[in-house]
CSV table of C-alpha atoms in Angstrom, one decimal:
chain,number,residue,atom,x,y,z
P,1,UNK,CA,-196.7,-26.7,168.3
P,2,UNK,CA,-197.5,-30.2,169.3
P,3,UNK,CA,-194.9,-31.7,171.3
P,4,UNK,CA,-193.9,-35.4,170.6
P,5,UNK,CA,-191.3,-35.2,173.1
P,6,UNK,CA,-190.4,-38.7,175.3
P,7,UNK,CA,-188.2,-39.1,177.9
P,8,UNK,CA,-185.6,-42.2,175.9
P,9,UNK,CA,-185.9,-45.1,174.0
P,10,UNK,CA,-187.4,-47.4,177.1
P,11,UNK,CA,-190.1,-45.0,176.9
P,12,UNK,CA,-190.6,-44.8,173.4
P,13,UNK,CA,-190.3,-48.9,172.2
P,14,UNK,CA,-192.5,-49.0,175.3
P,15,UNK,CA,-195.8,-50.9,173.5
P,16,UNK,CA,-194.0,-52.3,171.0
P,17,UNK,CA,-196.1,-55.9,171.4
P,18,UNK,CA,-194.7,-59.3,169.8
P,19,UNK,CA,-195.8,-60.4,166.3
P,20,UNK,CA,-195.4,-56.4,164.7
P,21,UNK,CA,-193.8,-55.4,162.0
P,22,UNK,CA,-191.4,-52.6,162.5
P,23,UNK,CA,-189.2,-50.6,159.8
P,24,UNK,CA,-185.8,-50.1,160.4
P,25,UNK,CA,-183.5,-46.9,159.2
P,26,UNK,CA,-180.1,-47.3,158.5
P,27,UNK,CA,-177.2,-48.5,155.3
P,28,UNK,CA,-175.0,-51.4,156.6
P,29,UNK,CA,-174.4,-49.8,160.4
P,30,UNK,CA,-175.0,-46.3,159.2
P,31,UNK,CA,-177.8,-44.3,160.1
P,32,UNK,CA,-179.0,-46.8,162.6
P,33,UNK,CA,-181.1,-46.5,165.5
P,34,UNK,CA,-178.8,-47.6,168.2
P,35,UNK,CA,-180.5,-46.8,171.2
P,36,UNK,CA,-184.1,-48.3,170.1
P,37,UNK,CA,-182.3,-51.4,169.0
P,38,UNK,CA,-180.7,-51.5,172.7
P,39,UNK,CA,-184.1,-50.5,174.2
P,40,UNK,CA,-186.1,-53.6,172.6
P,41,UNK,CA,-183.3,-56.0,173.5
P,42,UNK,CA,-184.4,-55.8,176.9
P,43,UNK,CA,-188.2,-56.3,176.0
P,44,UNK,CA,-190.0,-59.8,176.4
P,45,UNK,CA,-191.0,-59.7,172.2
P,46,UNK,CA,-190.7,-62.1,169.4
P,47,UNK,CA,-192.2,-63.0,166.1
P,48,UNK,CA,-190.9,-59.3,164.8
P,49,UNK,CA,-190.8,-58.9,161.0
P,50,UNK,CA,-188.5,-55.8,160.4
P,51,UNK,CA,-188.0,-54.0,157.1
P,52,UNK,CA,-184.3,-52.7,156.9
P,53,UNK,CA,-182.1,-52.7,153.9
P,54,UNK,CA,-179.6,-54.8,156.2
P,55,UNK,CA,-179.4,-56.8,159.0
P,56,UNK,CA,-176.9,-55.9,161.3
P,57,UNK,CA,-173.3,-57.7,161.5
P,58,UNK,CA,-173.5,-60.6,164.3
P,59,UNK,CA,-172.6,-58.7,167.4
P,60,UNK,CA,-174.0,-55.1,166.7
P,61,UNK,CA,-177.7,-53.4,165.1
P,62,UNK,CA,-180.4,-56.1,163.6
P,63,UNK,CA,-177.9,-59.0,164.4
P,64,UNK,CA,-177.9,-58.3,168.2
P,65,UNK,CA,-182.2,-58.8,168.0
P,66,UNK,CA,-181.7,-62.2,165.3
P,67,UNK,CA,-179.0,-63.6,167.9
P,68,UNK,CA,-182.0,-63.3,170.2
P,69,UNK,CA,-184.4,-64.9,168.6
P,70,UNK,CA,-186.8,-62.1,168.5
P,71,UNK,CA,-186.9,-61.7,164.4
P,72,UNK,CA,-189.5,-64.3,162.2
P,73,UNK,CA,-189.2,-62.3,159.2
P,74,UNK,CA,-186.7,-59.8,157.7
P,75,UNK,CA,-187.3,-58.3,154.8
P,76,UNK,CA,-184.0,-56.6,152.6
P,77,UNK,CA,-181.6,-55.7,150.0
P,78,UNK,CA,-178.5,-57.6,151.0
P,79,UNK,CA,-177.8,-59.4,154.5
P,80,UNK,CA,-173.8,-60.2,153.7
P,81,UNK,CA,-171.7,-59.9,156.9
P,82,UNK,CA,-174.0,-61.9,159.6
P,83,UNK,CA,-173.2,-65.2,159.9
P,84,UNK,CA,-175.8,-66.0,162.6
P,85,UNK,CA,-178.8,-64.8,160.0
P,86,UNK,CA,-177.4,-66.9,157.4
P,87,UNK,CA,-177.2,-70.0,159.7
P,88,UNK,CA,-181.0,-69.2,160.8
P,89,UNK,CA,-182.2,-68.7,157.3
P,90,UNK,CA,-180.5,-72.1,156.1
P,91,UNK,CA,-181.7,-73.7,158.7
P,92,UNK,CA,-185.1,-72.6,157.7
P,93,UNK,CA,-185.6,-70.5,161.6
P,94,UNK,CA,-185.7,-67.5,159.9
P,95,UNK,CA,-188.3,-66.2,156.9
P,96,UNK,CA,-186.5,-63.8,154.3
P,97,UNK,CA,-188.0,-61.5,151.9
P,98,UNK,CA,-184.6,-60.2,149.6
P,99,UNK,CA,-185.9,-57.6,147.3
P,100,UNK,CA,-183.7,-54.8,144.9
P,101,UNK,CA,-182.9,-52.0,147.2
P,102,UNK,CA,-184.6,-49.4,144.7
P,103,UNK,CA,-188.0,-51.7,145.3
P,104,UNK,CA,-187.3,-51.8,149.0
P,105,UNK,CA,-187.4,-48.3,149.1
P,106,UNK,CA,-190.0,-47.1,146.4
P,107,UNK,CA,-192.1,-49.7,148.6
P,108,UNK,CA,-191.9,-48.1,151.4
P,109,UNK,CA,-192.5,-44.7,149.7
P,110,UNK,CA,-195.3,-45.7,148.6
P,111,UNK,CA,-196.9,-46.7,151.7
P,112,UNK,CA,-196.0,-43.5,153.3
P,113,UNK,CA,-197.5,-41.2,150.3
P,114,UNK,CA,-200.6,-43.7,149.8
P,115,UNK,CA,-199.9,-45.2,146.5
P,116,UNK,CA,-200.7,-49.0,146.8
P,117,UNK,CA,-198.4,-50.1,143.8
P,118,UNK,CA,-196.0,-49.4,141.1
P,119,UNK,CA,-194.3,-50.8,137.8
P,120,UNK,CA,-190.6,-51.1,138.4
P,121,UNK,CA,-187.9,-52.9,135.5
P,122,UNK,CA,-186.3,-54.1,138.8
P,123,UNK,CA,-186.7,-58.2,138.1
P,124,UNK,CA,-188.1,-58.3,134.8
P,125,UNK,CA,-186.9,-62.1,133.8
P,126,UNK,CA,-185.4,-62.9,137.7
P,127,UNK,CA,-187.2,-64.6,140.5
P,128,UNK,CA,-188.2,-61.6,141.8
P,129,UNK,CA,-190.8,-61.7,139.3
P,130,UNK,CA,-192.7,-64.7,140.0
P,131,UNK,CA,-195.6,-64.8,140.4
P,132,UNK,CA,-196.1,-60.9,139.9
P,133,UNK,CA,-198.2,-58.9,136.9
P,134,UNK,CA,-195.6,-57.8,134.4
P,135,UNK,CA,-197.0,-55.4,131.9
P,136,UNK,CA,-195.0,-53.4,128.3
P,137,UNK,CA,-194.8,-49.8,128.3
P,138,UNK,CA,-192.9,-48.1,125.6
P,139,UNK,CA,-191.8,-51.8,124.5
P,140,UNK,CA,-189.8,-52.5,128.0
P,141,UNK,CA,-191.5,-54.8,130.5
P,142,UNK,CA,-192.2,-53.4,134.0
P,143,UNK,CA,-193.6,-55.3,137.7
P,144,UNK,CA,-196.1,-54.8,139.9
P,145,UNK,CA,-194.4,-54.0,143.4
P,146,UNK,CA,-196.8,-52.9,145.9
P,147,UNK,CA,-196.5,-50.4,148.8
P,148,UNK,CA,-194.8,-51.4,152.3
P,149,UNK,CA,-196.3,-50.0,155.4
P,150,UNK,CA,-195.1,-51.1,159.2
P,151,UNK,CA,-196.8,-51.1,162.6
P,152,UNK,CA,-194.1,-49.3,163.9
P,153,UNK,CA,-191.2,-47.7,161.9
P,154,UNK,CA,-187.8,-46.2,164.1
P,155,UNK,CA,-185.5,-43.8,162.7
P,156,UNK,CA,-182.2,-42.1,163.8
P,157,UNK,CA,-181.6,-38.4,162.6
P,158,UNK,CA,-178.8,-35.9,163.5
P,159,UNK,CA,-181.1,-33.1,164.9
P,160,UNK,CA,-184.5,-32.9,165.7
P,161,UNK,CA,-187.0,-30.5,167.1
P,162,UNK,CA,-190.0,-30.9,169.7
P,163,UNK,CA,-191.6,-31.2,167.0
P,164,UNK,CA,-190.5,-33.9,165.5
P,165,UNK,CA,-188.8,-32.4,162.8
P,166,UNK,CA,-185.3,-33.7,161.3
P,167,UNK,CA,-182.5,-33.1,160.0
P,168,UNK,CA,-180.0,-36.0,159.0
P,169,UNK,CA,-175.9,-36.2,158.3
P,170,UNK,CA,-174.1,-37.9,155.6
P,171,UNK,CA,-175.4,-41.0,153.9
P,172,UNK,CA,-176.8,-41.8,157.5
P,173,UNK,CA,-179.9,-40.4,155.7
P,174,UNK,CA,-180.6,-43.4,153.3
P,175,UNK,CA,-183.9,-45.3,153.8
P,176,UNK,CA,-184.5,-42.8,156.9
P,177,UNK,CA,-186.7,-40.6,155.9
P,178,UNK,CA,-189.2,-42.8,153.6
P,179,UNK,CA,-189.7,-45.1,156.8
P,180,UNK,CA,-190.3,-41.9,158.8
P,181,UNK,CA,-193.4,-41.4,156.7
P,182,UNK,CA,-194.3,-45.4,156.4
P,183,UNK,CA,-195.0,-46.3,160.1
P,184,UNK,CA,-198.7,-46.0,161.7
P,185,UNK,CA,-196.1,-44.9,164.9
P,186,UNK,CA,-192.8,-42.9,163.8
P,187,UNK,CA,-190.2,-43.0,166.5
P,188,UNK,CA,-187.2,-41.0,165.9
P,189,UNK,CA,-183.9,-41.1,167.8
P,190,UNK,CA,-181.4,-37.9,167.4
P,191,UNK,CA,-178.1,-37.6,168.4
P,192,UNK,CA,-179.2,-33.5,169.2
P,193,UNK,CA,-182.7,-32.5,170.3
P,194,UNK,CA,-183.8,-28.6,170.4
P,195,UNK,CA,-186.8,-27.2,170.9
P,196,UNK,CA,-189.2,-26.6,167.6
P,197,UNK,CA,-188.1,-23.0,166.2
P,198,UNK,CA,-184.5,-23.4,166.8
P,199,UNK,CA,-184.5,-25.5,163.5
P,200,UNK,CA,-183.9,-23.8,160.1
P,201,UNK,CA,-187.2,-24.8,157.8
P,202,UNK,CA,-185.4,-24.0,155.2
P,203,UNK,CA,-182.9,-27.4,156.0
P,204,UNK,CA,-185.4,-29.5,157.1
P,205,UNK,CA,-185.1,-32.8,155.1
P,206,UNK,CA,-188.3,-35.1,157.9
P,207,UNK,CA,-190.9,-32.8,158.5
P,208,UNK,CA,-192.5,-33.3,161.8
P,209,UNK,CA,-196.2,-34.7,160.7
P,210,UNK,CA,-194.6,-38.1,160.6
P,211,UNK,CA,-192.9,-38.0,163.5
P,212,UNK,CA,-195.2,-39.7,166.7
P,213,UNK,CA,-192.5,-39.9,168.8
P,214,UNK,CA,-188.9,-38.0,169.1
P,215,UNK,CA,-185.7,-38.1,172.0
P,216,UNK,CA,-182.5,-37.4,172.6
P,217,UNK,CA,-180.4,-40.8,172.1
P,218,UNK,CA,-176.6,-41.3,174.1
P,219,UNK,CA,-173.5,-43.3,173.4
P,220,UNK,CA,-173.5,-43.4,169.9
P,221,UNK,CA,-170.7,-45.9,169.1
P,222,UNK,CA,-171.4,-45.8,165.4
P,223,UNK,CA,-169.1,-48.9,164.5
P,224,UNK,CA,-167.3,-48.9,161.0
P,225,UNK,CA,-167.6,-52.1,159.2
P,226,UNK,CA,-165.0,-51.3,156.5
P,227,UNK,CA,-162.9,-48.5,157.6
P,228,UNK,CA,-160.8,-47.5,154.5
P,229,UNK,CA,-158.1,-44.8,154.4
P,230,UNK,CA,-156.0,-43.3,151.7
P,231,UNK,CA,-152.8,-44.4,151.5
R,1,UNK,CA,-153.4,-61.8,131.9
R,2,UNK,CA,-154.4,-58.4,133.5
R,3,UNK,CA,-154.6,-57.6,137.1
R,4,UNK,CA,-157.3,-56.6,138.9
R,5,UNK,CA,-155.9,-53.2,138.6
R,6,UNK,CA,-155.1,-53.4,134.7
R,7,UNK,CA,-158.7,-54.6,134.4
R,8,UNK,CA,-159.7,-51.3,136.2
R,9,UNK,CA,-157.2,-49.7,133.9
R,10,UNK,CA,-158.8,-50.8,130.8
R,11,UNK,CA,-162.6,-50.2,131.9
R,12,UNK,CA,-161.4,-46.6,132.6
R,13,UNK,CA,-160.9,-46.1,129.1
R,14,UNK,CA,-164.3,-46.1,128.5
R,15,UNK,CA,-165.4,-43.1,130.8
R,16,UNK,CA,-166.3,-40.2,129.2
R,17,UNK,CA,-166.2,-36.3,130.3
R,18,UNK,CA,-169.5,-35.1,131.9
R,19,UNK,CA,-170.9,-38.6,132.9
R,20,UNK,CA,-172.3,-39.7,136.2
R,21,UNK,CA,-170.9,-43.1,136.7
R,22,UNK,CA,-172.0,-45.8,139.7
R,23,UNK,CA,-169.2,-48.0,140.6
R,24,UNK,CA,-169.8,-51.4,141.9
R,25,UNK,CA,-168.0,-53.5,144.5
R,26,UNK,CA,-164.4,-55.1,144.3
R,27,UNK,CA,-162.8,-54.3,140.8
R,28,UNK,CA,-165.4,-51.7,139.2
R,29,UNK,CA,-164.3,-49.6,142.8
R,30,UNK,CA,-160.9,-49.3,141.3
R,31,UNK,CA,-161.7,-47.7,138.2
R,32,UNK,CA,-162.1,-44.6,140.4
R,33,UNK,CA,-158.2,-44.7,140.1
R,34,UNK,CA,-157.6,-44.8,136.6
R,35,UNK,CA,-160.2,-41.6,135.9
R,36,UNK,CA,-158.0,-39.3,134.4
R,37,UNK,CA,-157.9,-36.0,136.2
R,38,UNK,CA,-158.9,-34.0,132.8
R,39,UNK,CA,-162.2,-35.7,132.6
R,40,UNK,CA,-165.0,-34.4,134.7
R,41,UNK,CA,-167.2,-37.1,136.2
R,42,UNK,CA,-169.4,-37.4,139.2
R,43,UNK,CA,-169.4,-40.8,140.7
R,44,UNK,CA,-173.1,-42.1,142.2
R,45,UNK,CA,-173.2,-44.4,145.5
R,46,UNK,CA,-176.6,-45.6,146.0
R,47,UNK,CA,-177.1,-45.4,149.8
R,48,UNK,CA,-177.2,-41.7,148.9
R,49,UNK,CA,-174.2,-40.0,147.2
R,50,UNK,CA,-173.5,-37.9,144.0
R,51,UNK,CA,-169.9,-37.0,144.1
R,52,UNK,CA,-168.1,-39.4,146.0
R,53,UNK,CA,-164.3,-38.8,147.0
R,54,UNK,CA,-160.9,-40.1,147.8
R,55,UNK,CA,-160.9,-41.9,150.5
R,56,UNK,CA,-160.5,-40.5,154.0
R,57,UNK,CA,-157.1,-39.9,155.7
R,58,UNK,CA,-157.9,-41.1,159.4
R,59,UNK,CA,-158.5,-37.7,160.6
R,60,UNK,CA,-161.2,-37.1,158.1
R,61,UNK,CA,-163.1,-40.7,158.8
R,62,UNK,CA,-166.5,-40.2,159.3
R,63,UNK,CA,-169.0,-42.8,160.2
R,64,UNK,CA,-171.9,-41.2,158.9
R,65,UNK,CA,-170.2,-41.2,155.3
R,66,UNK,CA,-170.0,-44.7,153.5
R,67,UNK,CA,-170.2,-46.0,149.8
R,68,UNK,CA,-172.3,-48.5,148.8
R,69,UNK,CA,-169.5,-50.9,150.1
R,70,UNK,CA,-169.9,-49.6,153.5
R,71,UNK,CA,-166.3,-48.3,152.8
R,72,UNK,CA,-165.4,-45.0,154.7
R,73,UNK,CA,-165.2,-42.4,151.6
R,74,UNK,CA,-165.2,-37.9,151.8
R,75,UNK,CA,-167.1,-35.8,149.3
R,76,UNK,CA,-165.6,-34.5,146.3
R,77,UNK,CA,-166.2,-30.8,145.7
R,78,UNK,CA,-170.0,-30.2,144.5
R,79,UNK,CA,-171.5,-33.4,145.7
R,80,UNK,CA,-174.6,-33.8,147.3
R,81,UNK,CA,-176.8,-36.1,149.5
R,82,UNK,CA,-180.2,-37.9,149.0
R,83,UNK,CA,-181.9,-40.5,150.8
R,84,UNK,CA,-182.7,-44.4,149.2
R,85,UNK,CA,-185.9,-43.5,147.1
R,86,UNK,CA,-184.5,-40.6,145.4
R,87,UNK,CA,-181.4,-42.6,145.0
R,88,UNK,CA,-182.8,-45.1,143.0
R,89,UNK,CA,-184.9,-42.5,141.1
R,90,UNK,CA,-181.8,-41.3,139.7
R,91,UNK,CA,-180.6,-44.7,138.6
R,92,UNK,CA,-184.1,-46.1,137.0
R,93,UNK,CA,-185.0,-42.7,135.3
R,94,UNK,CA,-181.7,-43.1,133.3
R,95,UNK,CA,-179.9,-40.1,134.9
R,96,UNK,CA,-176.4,-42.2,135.4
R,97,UNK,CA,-174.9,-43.3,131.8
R,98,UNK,CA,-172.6,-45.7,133.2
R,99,UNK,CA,-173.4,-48.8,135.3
R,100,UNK,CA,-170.1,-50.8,136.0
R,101,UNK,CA,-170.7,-54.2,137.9
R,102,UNK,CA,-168.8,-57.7,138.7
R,103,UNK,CA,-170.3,-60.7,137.8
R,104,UNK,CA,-170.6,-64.3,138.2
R,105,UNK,CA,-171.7,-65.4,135.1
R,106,UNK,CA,-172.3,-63.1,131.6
R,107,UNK,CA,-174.7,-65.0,128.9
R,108,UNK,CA,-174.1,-64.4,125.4
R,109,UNK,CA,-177.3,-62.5,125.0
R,110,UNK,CA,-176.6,-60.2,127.9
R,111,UNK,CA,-177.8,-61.8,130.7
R,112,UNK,CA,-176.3,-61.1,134.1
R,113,UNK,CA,-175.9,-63.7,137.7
R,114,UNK,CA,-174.3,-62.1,140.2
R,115,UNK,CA,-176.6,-62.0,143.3
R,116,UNK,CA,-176.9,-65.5,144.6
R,117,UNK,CA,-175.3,-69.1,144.7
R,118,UNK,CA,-178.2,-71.6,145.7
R,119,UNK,CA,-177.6,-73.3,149.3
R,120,UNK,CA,-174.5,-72.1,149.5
R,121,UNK,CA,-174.5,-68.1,149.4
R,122,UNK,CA,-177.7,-66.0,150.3
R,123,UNK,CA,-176.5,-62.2,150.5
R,124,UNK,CA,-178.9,-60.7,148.5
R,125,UNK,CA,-179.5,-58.5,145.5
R,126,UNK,CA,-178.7,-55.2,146.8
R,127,UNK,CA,-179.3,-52.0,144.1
R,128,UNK,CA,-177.9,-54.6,141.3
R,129,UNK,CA,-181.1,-55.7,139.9
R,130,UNK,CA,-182.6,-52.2,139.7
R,131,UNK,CA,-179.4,-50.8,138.0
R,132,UNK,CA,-179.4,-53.5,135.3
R,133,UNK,CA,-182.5,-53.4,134.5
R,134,UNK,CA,-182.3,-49.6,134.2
R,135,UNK,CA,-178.9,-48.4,133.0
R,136,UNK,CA,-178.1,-47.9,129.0
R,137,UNK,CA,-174.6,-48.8,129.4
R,138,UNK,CA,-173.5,-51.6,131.3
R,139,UNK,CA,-170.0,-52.4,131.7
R,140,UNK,CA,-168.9,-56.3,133.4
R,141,UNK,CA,-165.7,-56.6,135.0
R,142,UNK,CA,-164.7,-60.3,136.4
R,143,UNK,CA,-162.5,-62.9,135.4
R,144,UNK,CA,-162.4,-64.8,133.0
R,145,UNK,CA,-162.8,-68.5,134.6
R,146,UNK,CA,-163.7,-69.5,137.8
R,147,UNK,CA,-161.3,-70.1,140.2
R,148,UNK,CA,-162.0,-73.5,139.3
R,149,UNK,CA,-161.3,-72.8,135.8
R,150,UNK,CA,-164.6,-73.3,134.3
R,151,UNK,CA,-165.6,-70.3,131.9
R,152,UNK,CA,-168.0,-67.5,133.1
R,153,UNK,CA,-169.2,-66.4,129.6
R,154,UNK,CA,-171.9,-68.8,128.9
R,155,UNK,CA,-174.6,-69.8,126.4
R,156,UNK,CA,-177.1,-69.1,129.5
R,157,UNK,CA,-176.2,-68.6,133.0
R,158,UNK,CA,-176.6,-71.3,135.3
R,159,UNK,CA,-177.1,-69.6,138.4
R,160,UNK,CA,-180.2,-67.0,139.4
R,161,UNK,CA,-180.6,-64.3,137.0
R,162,UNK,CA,-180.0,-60.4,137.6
R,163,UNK,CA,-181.1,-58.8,134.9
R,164,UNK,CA,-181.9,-60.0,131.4
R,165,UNK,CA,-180.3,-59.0,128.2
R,166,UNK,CA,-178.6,-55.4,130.1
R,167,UNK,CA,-174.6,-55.9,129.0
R,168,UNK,CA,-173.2,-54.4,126.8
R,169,UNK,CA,-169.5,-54.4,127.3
R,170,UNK,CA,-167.3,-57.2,128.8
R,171,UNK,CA,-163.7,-56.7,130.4
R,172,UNK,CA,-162.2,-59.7,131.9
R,173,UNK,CA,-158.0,-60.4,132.8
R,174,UNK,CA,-157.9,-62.2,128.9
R,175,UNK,CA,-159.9,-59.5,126.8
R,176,UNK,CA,-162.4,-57.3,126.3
R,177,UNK,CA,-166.0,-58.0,124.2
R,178,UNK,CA,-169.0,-56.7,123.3
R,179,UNK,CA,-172.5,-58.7,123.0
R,180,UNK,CA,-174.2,-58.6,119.8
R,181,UNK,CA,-177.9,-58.0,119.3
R,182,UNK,CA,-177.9,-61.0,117.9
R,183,UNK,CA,-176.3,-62.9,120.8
R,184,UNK,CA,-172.7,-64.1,121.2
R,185,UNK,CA,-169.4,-62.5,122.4
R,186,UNK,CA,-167.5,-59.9,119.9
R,187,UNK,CA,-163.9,-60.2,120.4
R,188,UNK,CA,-162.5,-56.8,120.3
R,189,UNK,CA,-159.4,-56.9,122.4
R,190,UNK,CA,-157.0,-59.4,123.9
R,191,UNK,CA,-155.1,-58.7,126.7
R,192,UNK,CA,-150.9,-58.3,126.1
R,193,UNK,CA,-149.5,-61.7,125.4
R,194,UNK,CA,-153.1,-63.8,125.3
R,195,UNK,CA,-153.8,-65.6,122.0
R,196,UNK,CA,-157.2,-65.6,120.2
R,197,UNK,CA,-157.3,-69.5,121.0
R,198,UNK,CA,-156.1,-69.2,124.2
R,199,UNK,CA,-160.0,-66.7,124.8
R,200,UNK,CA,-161.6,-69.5,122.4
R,201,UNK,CA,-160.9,-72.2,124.8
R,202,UNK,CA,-162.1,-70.2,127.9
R,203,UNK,CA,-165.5,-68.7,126.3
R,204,UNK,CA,-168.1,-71.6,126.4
R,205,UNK,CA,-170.8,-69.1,124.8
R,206,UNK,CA,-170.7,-68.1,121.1
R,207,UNK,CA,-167.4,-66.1,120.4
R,208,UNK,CA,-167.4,-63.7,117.2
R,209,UNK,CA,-164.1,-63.4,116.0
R,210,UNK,CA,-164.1,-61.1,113.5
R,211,UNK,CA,-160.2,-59.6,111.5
R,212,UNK,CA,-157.3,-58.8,113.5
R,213,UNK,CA,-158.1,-58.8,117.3
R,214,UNK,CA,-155.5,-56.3,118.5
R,215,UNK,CA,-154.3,-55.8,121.9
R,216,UNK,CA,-155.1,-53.8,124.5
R,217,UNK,CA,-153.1,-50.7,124.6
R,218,UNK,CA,-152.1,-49.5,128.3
R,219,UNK,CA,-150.7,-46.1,128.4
């Protein structure tokens, strides 16, 4: 079995260069990859353009990279709760690309099973559509989305194997597994890392051909942004 | 004029036994209350969730278990867990039969705004555009008016689109209506104590009135 074992997430974000595009996992602060995020704070990069469905809240995930400049583009469903990445993209520092969250992610499926583009109803009549082919079938009009693929995409699973085979928890699964297959380089954090075998196949949910890169992350604070109880 | 909750209330008359339902944020949350117990549903949150329950006491929280508000939630009994593309598979290949959203502004043909205020509020679109545009049955819940009175049931909506010509039913804290084919606002329901002028006055799109418009009936 091939082993895509590194030592941590300095290792892996390692040649991460400026000017990349890089995929994010993760719903809201869920699913996140915590350590990499930590890991490329320290690096001398800008000019990133990162695919995530969010952007962090001001002081934790994608806000901590916006706060330091190192974002150009983002490119998401919804970007509520961070002040600082609305101030920078009304003051024009920041590009944004705000797509439906079903596009976002059939995009990125797409680029990771090699279809180059799709007909979604997602749009039809909004400004989502301009400027894009819109086409009738059985009498409802459709778009033309095309397929996202990243430089780089980092994901955060439960367990993984040497192999690079994972397993996620929860909804911390969401767009984790399609960026898993869309990067040219997969890194993959887990908060549990076995050797390969000591999996079940059977539960596998990432298998390990997408995965270049795989450790063993620490500290996960995994920060609640609305923690609701019943009464 | 309803609550928030009563506005929940009413919506949750609509449910029906055996559907898989995805709840929006703020009031179409609430509905979840109202369910009656002898109705079998299956609630849908997009990040990845068929079967979404009560709310966690705090020993149960669990980080890795949100809603699509980012809300702490548990699993009801039989639910299951998917990631973002099958998620959205579910909702534009017409497997949920009941879509219920807020709004900004309603059109009398249908139309929906509730994604974006021009240089003033840039959140973004979320799953709402691909559930409107894929969902048979679209329930809006919102207010009336504005908070600065002005109606939200227009001719057209004034601010960026969501989806076009997707509602179907309208439940705000004065009454409840429908949108005909043809375009305009049905009148079917007023809320205890509102008059049929009183919803005239507030609706700035075309308002069918048609008979007797009862009232709403909480039980």
């Amino acid at each position: 079995m091939i082993n895509k074992t590194v030592k941590n997430a300095h290792e892996a974000v390692a040649d991460i260069p400026s000017n990349c595009m890089l995929m994010m996992g993760g719903f809201g602060l869920t699913g996140i990859p915590e350590n990499c995020i930590s890991a490329l704070l320290e690096k001398d990069i800008t000019d990133l353009t990162i695919v995530s469905n969010n952007a962090g809240v001001d002081d934790f995930g994608i806000g901590l990279l916006l706060k330091k400049r190192m974002v150009k583009k983002m490119i998401s469903s919804y970007v509520g709760e961070n002040a600082e990445f609305e101030r920078q993209l009304l003051s024009g520092e920041l590009e944004v690309d705000l797509i439906p969250q079903g596009t976002l992610a059939e995009r990125v499926r797409a680029g990771g099973a090699g279809i180059p583009a799709f007909f979604t109803p997602a749009g039809v009549g909004t400004e989502v559509a301009e400027g894009k082919e819109c086409r009738e079938f059985d009498g409802k009009m459709y778009l033309l989305e095309s397929w996202l693929k990243a430089d780089f995409s980092i994901v955060k699973a439960w367990k993984g194997d040497t192999a690079g085979n994972l397993i996620y928890k929860g909804t911390a699964r969401n767009l984790n597994p399609i960026m898993a297959t869309a990067g040219k380089i997969c890194i993959a954090e887990v908060e549990e890392l076995v050797e390969a075998g000591e999996l079940d196949p059977n539960q596998i949910h990432t298998p390990g051909i997408y995965v270049q890169r795989i450790f063993q992350g620490e500290n996960y604070e995994k920060r609640i942004e609305q923690r609701t109880v019943s009464k | 004029m309803l609550t928030k909750d009563q506005i929940a209330q009413r919506i949750a008359k609509e449910v029906k036994n055996g559907q898989y339902i995805n709840l929006g944020i703020g009031i179409p949350t609430l509905v979840a209350n109202y369910i009656p117990d002898k109705l079998e549903v299956v609630l849908q949150s997009e990040n990845g969730l068929l079967g979404i329950g009560p709310f966690p006491t705090e020993d149960q929280i669990d980080p890795d278990l949100i809603n699509a508000g980012k809300q702490t939630v548990t699993m009801a009994k039989g639910s299951s867990l998917f990631n973002s593309a099958e998620s959205f598979s579910m909702i534009r290949g017409g497997h949920v039969h009941l879509t219920i959203l807020g709004a900004m502004e309603v059109s009398e043909n249908g139309d929906i705004s509730n994604w974006k205020i021009p240089g003033k509020m840039v959140k973004g679109m979320g799953g709402a555009m691909d559930l409107v545009a894929s969902a048979d049955n679209i329930i809006v819940a919102m207010q009336h008016c504005s908070r600065s009175g002005e109606s939200k049931l227009l001719p057209d909506c004034s601010l960026p689109i969501t989806g076009i010509r997707c509602v179907k039913k309208i439940v705000t804290d004065l009454a409840v209506l429908e949108i005909s084919p043809d375009g305009g606002f049905i009148l079917k329901e007023r809320a205890p104590g509102v008059s049929v002028e009183e919803i005239k006055s507030k609706t700035a799109g075309k308002l069918i009135i048609e008979g007797e418009i009862p009232e709403m009936i909480f039980e």
